[in-house]
């Protein structure tokens, strides 16, 4: 990939830009496999072929640092001197983001906003969060932006987590829905699914779309839950077919009657993983199948070790962020018959 900002030494965010993309994917696959190799219940796991990303224009969501001056604002990253670096035409960003930045600079100028200066801790505007929607809407008054994720349009409100690479995230949701919808050992179709750390509901809504009759999403951000409820209603799902609850995932699970544990559990926690308490709850009470999507192979391996009742059957790398160390892995776990 050719990048003028890299060539002039202004940006080093894509630290593996000089490494051919195939080699990057191979290195990430090795990192993920090494982490799982340490877990006895993951021995012999079958790795599906990695979901590669487009090496350019993949970034559909970006947090741009605002720097520069009132008359000449910059939009990009923070440089080594902790001042803003302008990155017009950044090749990993979706073209819609690059098209929007000149208009945003004009907007900052027209409002006479002072870009935040980190070294002196002065200024009014620090970041701009940009997400590419299904339609291109710049500075709309609308409270929800429709975004395409996999097979569905999801509503995105302010302050909610969104995967940075919509194309790869869409395939992650599809993969999880395919795993979720597989027949149970009894031959019956799964009837219930929980999506813990559901964000705006991408996993749960894809599972509902794949035919699971009752899905429940749990997420700590009330604003993300409002988005998920809106998307479920737009998809024509009743509150019984898809319910979304704002709560801490561990506390919520602990309050549930273990007899109501779902056929399929999906977890997609932040980098720290699900932690010992939830892993222990899952190990004791969750149903036949667990799908764990992780952005940190180290915490994934630690959590799997804490769930010895489950065997890791299949795994797949999803390359959300080319040219970086970022590794997203999804694994399918099956309860070992006791
Ligand atoms: C990696 S994101 C995944 C979001 C979603 N599954 C998706 O694909 O967009 C992790 C999510 O966990 C949420 N979260 C963080 N701590 C939580 C907690 N203690 N309980 C429930 N959700 C939490 C965050 O707000 C965030 O939306």
Short mmCIF file of C-alpha atoms and ligand atoms in Angstrom, two decimals:
data_model
loop_
_atom_site.label_atom_id
_atom_site.label_comp_id
_atom_site.label_asym_id
_atom_site.label_seq_id
_atom_site.Cartn_x
_atom_site.Cartn_y
_atom_site.Cartn_z
CA UNK A 1 0.00 0.00 0.00
CA UNK A 2 1.27 3.44 -0.94
CA UNK A 3 0.87 6.12 1.75
CA UNK A 4 2.29 9.63 1.47
CA UNK A 5 2.00 10.17 5.25
CA UNK A 6 4.09 7.05 5.92
CA UNK A 7 6.59 8.00 3.20
CA UNK A 8 7.20 11.44 4.73
CA UNK A 9 7.44 9.94 8.23
CA UNK A 10 4.36 11.82 9.52
CA UNK A 11 2.41 8.73 10.62
CA UNK A 12 3.52 5.34 11.92
CA UNK A 13 0.07 4.01 12.91
CA UNK A 14 0.20 1.30 10.24
CA UNK A 15 3.41 -0.08 11.66
CA UNK A 16 3.57 -3.12 9.35
CA UNK A 17 2.94 -1.20 6.15
CA UNK A 18 6.21 -2.48 4.68
CA UNK A 19 5.25 -6.12 5.34
CA UNK A 20 3.32 -7.80 2.50
CA UNK A 21 -0.32 -8.31 3.54
CA UNK A 22 -0.19 -12.13 3.21
CA UNK A 23 2.74 -12.22 5.66
CA UNK A 24 0.83 -9.99 8.11
CA UNK A 25 -2.14 -12.39 8.11
CA UNK A 26 0.20 -15.37 8.55
CA UNK A 27 1.86 -13.66 11.55
CA UNK A 28 -1.49 -12.87 13.18
CA UNK A 29 -2.67 -16.44 12.60
CA UNK A 30 0.48 -17.67 14.33
CA UNK A 31 -0.06 -15.32 17.29
CA UNK A 32 -3.63 -16.56 17.72
CA UNK A 33 -2.65 -20.23 17.32
CA UNK A 34 0.21 -19.86 19.83
CA UNK A 35 -2.17 -18.39 22.42
CA UNK A 36 -4.70 -21.20 22.01
CA UNK A 37 -1.96 -23.86 21.96
CA UNK A 38 -1.39 -23.09 25.66
CA UNK A 39 -4.97 -24.16 26.48
CA UNK A 40 -5.40 -27.94 26.93
CA UNK A 41 -9.07 -27.84 25.83
CA UNK A 42 -8.06 -26.15 22.56
CA UNK A 43 -5.66 -28.87 21.46
CA UNK A 44 -6.61 -30.03 17.97
CA UNK A 45 -8.88 -27.05 17.30
CA UNK A 46 -9.74 -26.77 13.62
CA UNK A 47 -8.74 -23.39 12.18
CA UNK A 48 -10.95 -22.06 9.39
CA UNK A 49 -9.23 -19.94 6.75
CA UNK A 50 -8.65 -16.38 8.00
CA UNK A 51 -11.08 -13.66 6.96
CA UNK A 52 -8.71 -11.24 5.28
CA UNK A 53 -9.52 -7.58 4.95
CA UNK A 54 -9.12 -5.25 2.02
CA UNK A 55 -5.69 -3.71 2.76
CA UNK A 56 -6.94 -0.19 1.99
CA UNK A 57 -10.17 1.80 2.58
CA UNK A 58 -11.33 -0.71 5.22
CA UNK A 59 -11.70 1.67 8.13
CA UNK A 60 -15.38 2.58 8.33
CA UNK A 61 -15.20 4.12 11.78
CA UNK A 62 -12.51 6.54 12.97
CA UNK A 63 -11.69 8.75 15.92
CA UNK A 64 -9.88 11.73 14.45
CA UNK A 65 -7.69 13.92 16.62
CA UNK A 66 -8.40 17.62 16.09
CA UNK A 67 -5.28 19.77 16.18
CA UNK A 68 -3.76 22.81 14.49
CA UNK A 69 -5.25 26.27 14.87
CA UNK A 70 -8.68 27.91 14.64
CA UNK A 71 -7.97 28.99 11.05
CA UNK A 72 -6.06 25.83 10.04
CA UNK A 73 -7.43 22.85 11.95
CA UNK A 74 -5.92 19.41 11.39
CA UNK A 75 -7.77 16.07 11.49
CA UNK A 76 -5.78 12.91 12.02
CA UNK A 77 -3.60 11.56 14.81
CA UNK A 78 -1.52 12.86 17.69
CA UNK A 79 2.16 13.17 16.69
CA UNK A 80 5.19 12.30 18.87
CA UNK A 81 5.22 15.95 20.07
CA UNK A 82 1.56 15.42 21.18
CA UNK A 83 0.32 17.89 18.58
CA UNK A 84 -2.18 17.08 15.84
CA UNK A 85 -0.96 15.61 12.54
CA UNK A 86 -3.15 16.16 9.50
CA UNK A 87 -3.84 12.99 7.50
CA UNK A 88 -5.86 14.00 4.44
CA UNK A 89 -6.65 11.09 2.13
CA UNK A 90 -5.45 8.46 4.63
CA UNK A 91 -5.53 5.30 2.48
CA UNK A 92 -6.87 2.95 5.19
CA UNK A 93 -9.88 5.18 5.76
CA UNK A 94 -13.08 4.64 3.84
CA UNK A 95 -13.31 7.21 1.00
CA UNK A 96 -16.46 8.66 2.61
CA UNK A 97 -14.42 9.60 5.69
CA UNK A 98 -11.77 11.23 3.52
CA UNK A 99 -14.46 13.12 1.59
CA UNK A 100 -16.01 14.37 4.83
CA UNK A 101 -12.85 15.81 6.40
CA UNK A 102 -12.58 19.03 4.30
CA UNK A 103 -16.22 19.86 5.14
CA UNK A 104 -15.53 19.18 8.81
CA UNK A 105 -12.55 21.53 8.78
CA UNK A 106 -14.73 24.24 7.23
CA UNK A 107 -17.32 23.57 9.94
CA UNK A 108 -14.72 23.92 12.73
CA UNK A 109 -13.59 27.22 11.19
CA UNK A 110 -17.13 28.50 10.77
CA UNK A 111 -17.87 27.88 14.47
CA UNK A 112 -14.56 29.46 15.43
CA UNK A 113 -13.77 26.46 17.61
CA UNK A 114 -10.31 26.24 19.16
CA UNK A 115 -8.65 22.86 18.46
CA UNK A 116 -7.47 21.24 21.68
CA UNK A 117 -3.73 21.52 22.32
CA UNK A 118 -2.57 18.55 24.43
CA UNK A 119 0.76 20.01 25.72
CA UNK A 120 -0.89 23.19 27.06
CA UNK A 121 -4.26 21.54 27.87
CA UNK A 122 -6.08 24.36 26.10
CA UNK A 123 -8.82 24.34 23.52
CA UNK A 124 -12.40 23.32 22.86
CA UNK A 125 -12.48 20.43 20.39
CA UNK A 126 -10.39 17.30 20.92
CA UNK A 127 -11.82 14.52 18.71
CA UNK A 128 -14.32 13.91 15.97
CA UNK A 129 -15.83 10.43 15.73
CA UNK A 130 -16.81 9.46 12.23
CA UNK A 131 -18.71 6.38 11.11
CA UNK A 132 -19.70 5.50 7.58
CA UNK A 133 -23.43 4.91 7.43
CA UNK A 134 -25.66 3.21 4.91
CA UNK A 135 -26.29 6.73 3.54
CA UNK A 136 -23.75 9.51 3.63
CA UNK A 137 -25.09 12.07 6.13
CA UNK A 138 -22.76 14.82 7.26
CA UNK A 139 -23.53 16.60 10.53
CA UNK A 140 -27.12 15.42 10.65
CA UNK A 141 -29.56 16.20 13.46
CA UNK A 142 -30.67 12.57 13.36
CA UNK A 143 -30.01 10.73 16.60
CA UNK A 144 -29.39 7.34 14.96
CA UNK A 145 -27.24 6.61 11.94
CA UNK A 146 -28.22 3.51 9.94
CA UNK A 147 -25.11 1.40 9.33
CA UNK A 148 -24.84 -1.75 7.28
CA UNK A 149 -23.38 -4.67 9.26
CA UNK A 150 -23.35 -8.03 7.49
CA UNK A 151 -26.91 -8.82 6.46
CA UNK A 152 -28.63 -6.13 8.52
CA UNK A 153 -29.01 -2.40 8.92
CA UNK A 154 -28.18 -1.51 12.52
CA UNK A 155 -29.02 1.78 14.19
CA UNK A 156 -25.99 3.49 15.69
CA UNK A 157 -26.52 6.17 18.32
CA UNK A 158 -23.85 8.41 19.85
CA UNK A 159 -21.42 6.89 22.34
CA UNK A 160 -21.82 3.26 21.26
CA UNK A 161 -19.04 0.84 20.37
CA UNK A 162 -18.78 0.06 16.67
CA UNK A 163 -16.32 -2.29 14.96
CA UNK A 164 -13.83 -0.32 12.84
CA UNK A 165 -14.00 -2.58 9.78
CA UNK A 166 -17.62 -3.02 8.69
CA UNK A 167 -16.93 -5.60 5.96
CA UNK A 168 -14.93 -7.94 8.21
CA UNK A 169 -17.29 -7.36 11.17
CA UNK A 170 -20.21 -8.33 8.94
CA UNK A 171 -18.56 -11.66 8.19
CA UNK A 172 -17.77 -12.15 11.89
CA UNK A 173 -21.50 -11.75 12.69
CA UNK A 174 -22.39 -14.16 9.86
CA UNK A 175 -19.86 -16.74 11.07
CA UNK A 176 -21.18 -16.57 14.63
CA UNK A 177 -24.78 -16.87 13.39
CA UNK A 178 -23.84 -19.93 11.30
CA UNK A 179 -22.23 -21.55 14.35
CA UNK A 180 -25.13 -20.54 16.59
CA UNK A 181 -27.78 -22.02 14.29
CA UNK A 182 -26.15 -25.48 14.00
CA UNK A 183 -28.41 -28.26 15.33
CA UNK A 184 -27.89 -29.25 18.96
CA UNK A 185 -26.63 -32.73 19.92
CA UNK A 186 -30.29 -33.78 20.27
CA UNK A 187 -30.83 -32.85 16.63
CA UNK A 188 -33.14 -29.99 17.66
CA UNK A 189 -32.57 -26.43 16.48
CA UNK A 190 -31.34 -24.01 19.19
CA UNK A 191 -34.19 -22.00 20.66
CA UNK A 192 -32.47 -19.49 22.92
CA UNK A 193 -29.31 -17.38 22.73
CA UNK A 194 -27.65 -14.78 24.92
CA UNK A 195 -25.27 -12.20 23.48
CA UNK A 196 -23.23 -10.79 26.38
CA UNK A 197 -21.34 -7.53 25.74
CA UNK A 198 -23.74 -7.09 22.81
CA UNK A 199 -23.02 -3.44 21.96
CA UNK A 200 -25.62 -2.38 19.40
CA UNK A 201 -26.66 -6.02 18.92
CA UNK A 202 -24.78 -7.23 15.83
CA UNK A 203 -24.36 -10.83 17.02
CA UNK A 204 -27.82 -11.24 18.59
CA UNK A 205 -29.67 -9.76 15.62
CA UNK A 206 -27.77 -11.92 13.13
CA UNK A 207 -28.60 -14.98 15.25
CA UNK A 208 -32.29 -13.97 15.21
CA UNK A 209 -31.99 -13.50 11.47
CA UNK A 210 -30.57 -17.04 11.22
CA UNK A 211 -33.72 -18.41 12.86
CA UNK A 212 -33.03 -18.55 16.61
CA UNK A 213 -36.48 -17.70 18.05
CA UNK A 214 -35.44 -15.96 21.30
CA UNK A 215 -32.29 -13.87 21.66
CA UNK A 216 -31.22 -11.71 24.59
CA UNK A 217 -28.49 -9.07 24.43
CA UNK A 218 -26.82 -7.65 27.54
CA UNK A 219 -24.58 -4.61 27.47
CA UNK A 220 -23.47 -2.02 30.03
CA UNK A 221 -24.06 1.03 27.79
CA UNK A 222 -27.66 2.21 27.90
CA UNK A 223 -27.16 4.14 24.71
CA UNK A 224 -25.97 1.03 22.86
CA UNK A 225 -28.99 -0.88 24.19
CA UNK A 226 -31.30 1.87 22.88
CA UNK A 227 -29.68 1.37 19.46
CA UNK A 228 -30.12 -2.43 19.64
CA UNK A 229 -33.81 -2.08 20.58
CA UNK A 230 -34.35 0.28 17.65
CA UNK A 231 -32.65 -2.16 15.23
CA UNK A 232 -34.70 -5.11 16.51
CA UNK A 233 -37.92 -3.19 16.03
CA UNK A 234 -36.86 -2.09 12.52
CA UNK A 235 -36.16 -5.76 11.73
CA UNK A 236 -39.73 -6.61 12.79
CA UNK A 237 -38.66 -8.60 15.87
CA UNK A 238 -40.95 -8.59 18.91
CA UNK A 239 -39.65 -7.89 22.44
CA UNK A 240 -39.89 -11.66 23.09
CA UNK A 241 -37.95 -12.56 19.96
CA UNK A 242 -35.18 -10.06 20.74
CA UNK A 243 -34.81 -8.37 24.11
CA UNK A 244 -31.96 -6.10 25.09
CA UNK A 245 -30.96 -5.27 28.64
CA UNK A 246 -28.59 -2.61 29.99
CA UNK A 247 -26.58 -4.32 32.73
CA UNK A 248 -23.16 -5.56 33.73
CA UNK A 249 -22.77 -8.92 31.96
CA UNK A 250 -21.33 -10.80 34.95
CA UNK A 251 -23.83 -9.45 37.48
CA UNK A 252 -26.75 -10.09 35.12
CA UNK A 253 -25.71 -13.70 34.40
CA UNK A 254 -25.26 -14.38 38.12
CA UNK A 255 -28.85 -13.24 38.76
CA UNK A 256 -30.33 -15.68 36.23
CA UNK A 257 -31.83 -19.01 37.18
CA UNK A 258 -29.32 -21.54 35.76
CA UNK A 259 -32.30 -23.50 34.42
CA UNK A 260 -32.90 -20.62 31.99
CA UNK A 261 -29.35 -20.71 30.59
CA UNK A 262 -29.56 -20.53 26.79
CA UNK A 263 -28.75 -23.18 24.21
CA UNK A 264 -26.11 -20.85 22.77
CA UNK A 265 -24.09 -18.16 24.51
CA UNK A 266 -22.09 -15.53 22.62
CA UNK A 267 -19.56 -13.34 24.43
CA UNK A 268 -17.62 -10.47 22.87
CA UNK A 269 -15.95 -8.65 25.77
CA UNK A 270 -13.46 -5.76 25.75
CA UNK A 271 -9.73 -6.56 25.76
CA UNK A 272 -9.71 -7.62 29.40
CA UNK A 273 -11.88 -10.66 28.56
CA UNK A 274 -14.86 -12.00 30.53
CA UNK A 275 -12.90 -12.55 33.76
CA UNK A 276 -12.93 -15.31 36.32
CA UNK A 277 -16.40 -14.78 37.78
CA UNK A 278 -18.25 -14.94 34.46
CA UNK A 279 -16.01 -17.73 33.14
CA UNK A 280 -16.86 -19.76 36.23
CA UNK A 281 -20.59 -19.08 35.77
CA UNK A 282 -20.37 -20.14 32.12
CA UNK A 283 -18.40 -23.25 33.02
CA UNK A 284 -21.01 -24.33 35.57
CA UNK A 285 -24.27 -23.25 34.00
CA UNK A 286 -24.12 -22.34 30.31
CA UNK A 287 -25.59 -24.64 27.68
CA UNK A 288 -24.16 -26.86 25.03
CA UNK A 289 -22.51 -24.20 22.89
CA UNK A 290 -20.49 -21.04 23.51
CA UNK A 291 -19.10 -18.67 20.89
CA UNK A 292 -16.35 -16.36 22.11
CA UNK A 293 -15.20 -13.48 19.93
CA UNK A 294 -12.08 -11.84 21.29
CA UNK A 295 -9.81 -8.93 20.39
CA UNK A 296 -7.10 -10.22 22.74
CA UNK A 297 -5.79 -13.80 22.35
CA UNK A 298 -4.09 -13.60 25.78
CA UNK A 299 -7.28 -12.91 27.75
CA UNK A 300 -9.14 -15.37 25.49
CA UNK A 301 -6.68 -18.14 26.43
CA UNK A 302 -6.95 -17.25 30.12
CA UNK A 303 -10.76 -17.33 30.01
CA UNK A 304 -10.78 -20.65 28.12
CA UNK A 305 -8.56 -22.16 30.81
CA UNK A 306 -11.19 -21.10 33.35
CA UNK A 307 -13.88 -22.99 31.38
CA UNK A 308 -12.50 -26.55 31.26
CA UNK A 309 -16.01 -27.97 30.69
CA UNK A 310 -15.82 -26.62 27.13
CA UNK A 311 -13.69 -27.88 24.25
CA UNK A 312 -12.61 -25.51 21.51
CA UNK A 313 -13.86 -27.02 18.25
CA UNK A 314 -13.32 -24.39 15.57
CA UNK A 315 -11.54 -21.06 15.40
CA UNK A 316 -11.17 -18.29 12.86
CA UNK A 317 -9.10 -15.15 12.58
CA UNK A 318 -10.88 -11.98 11.43
CA UNK A 319 -8.44 -9.33 10.33
CA UNK A 320 -10.24 -6.16 11.40
CA UNK A 321 -7.15 -3.99 11.31
CA UNK A 322 -4.48 -4.65 8.66
CA UNK A 323 -0.94 -3.25 9.14
CA UNK A 324 -1.23 -3.42 12.95
CA UNK A 325 -0.91 -6.02 15.71
CA UNK A 326 -4.67 -6.10 16.27
CA UNK A 327 -5.95 -9.71 16.30
CA UNK A 328 -9.64 -10.66 16.44
CA UNK A 329 -10.38 -14.36 16.91
CA UNK A 330 -13.73 -16.14 17.16
CA UNK A 331 -13.94 -19.63 18.61
CA UNK A 332 -16.72 -22.19 18.77
CA UNK A 333 -16.79 -24.09 22.07
CA UNK A 334 -18.76 -27.23 22.84
CA UNK A 335 -19.56 -28.56 26.30
CA UNK A 336 -17.80 -31.87 26.86
CA UNK A 337 -20.38 -34.53 27.73
CA UNK A 338 -20.01 -35.41 31.42
C1 LIG B 1 -15.70 -5.47 21.94
S1 LIG B 1 -17.16 -4.53 22.25
C2 LIG B 1 -18.33 -5.58 21.47
C3 LIG B 1 -19.61 -4.96 21.07
C4 LIG B 1 -20.50 -5.78 20.13
N1 LIG B 1 -20.54 -7.17 20.44
C5 LIG B 1 -20.14 -5.53 18.69
O1 LIG B 1 -19.84 -6.46 17.95
O2 LIG B 1 -20.17 -4.36 18.27
C6 LIG B 1 -17.40 -4.79 23.95
C7 LIG B 1 -18.68 -4.19 24.49
O3 LIG B 1 -18.75 -4.54 25.89
C8 LIG B 1 -19.38 -3.48 26.58
N2 LIG B 1 -19.05 -3.66 27.99
C9 LIG B 1 -17.93 -3.26 28.65
N3 LIG B 1 -17.97 -3.67 29.93
C10 LIG B 1 -19.13 -4.35 30.10
C11 LIG B 1 -19.73 -5.02 31.19
N4 LIG B 1 -19.12 -5.06 32.38
N5 LIG B 1 -20.91 -5.63 31.01
C12 LIG B 1 -21.54 -5.57 29.80
N6 LIG B 1 -21.02 -4.94 28.72
C13 LIG B 1 -19.83 -4.34 28.85
C14 LIG B 1 -18.83 -2.24 25.92
O4 LIG B 1 -19.68 -1.14 26.14
C15 LIG B 1 -18.79 -2.68 24.44
O5 LIG B 1 -19.99 -2.35 23.78
#
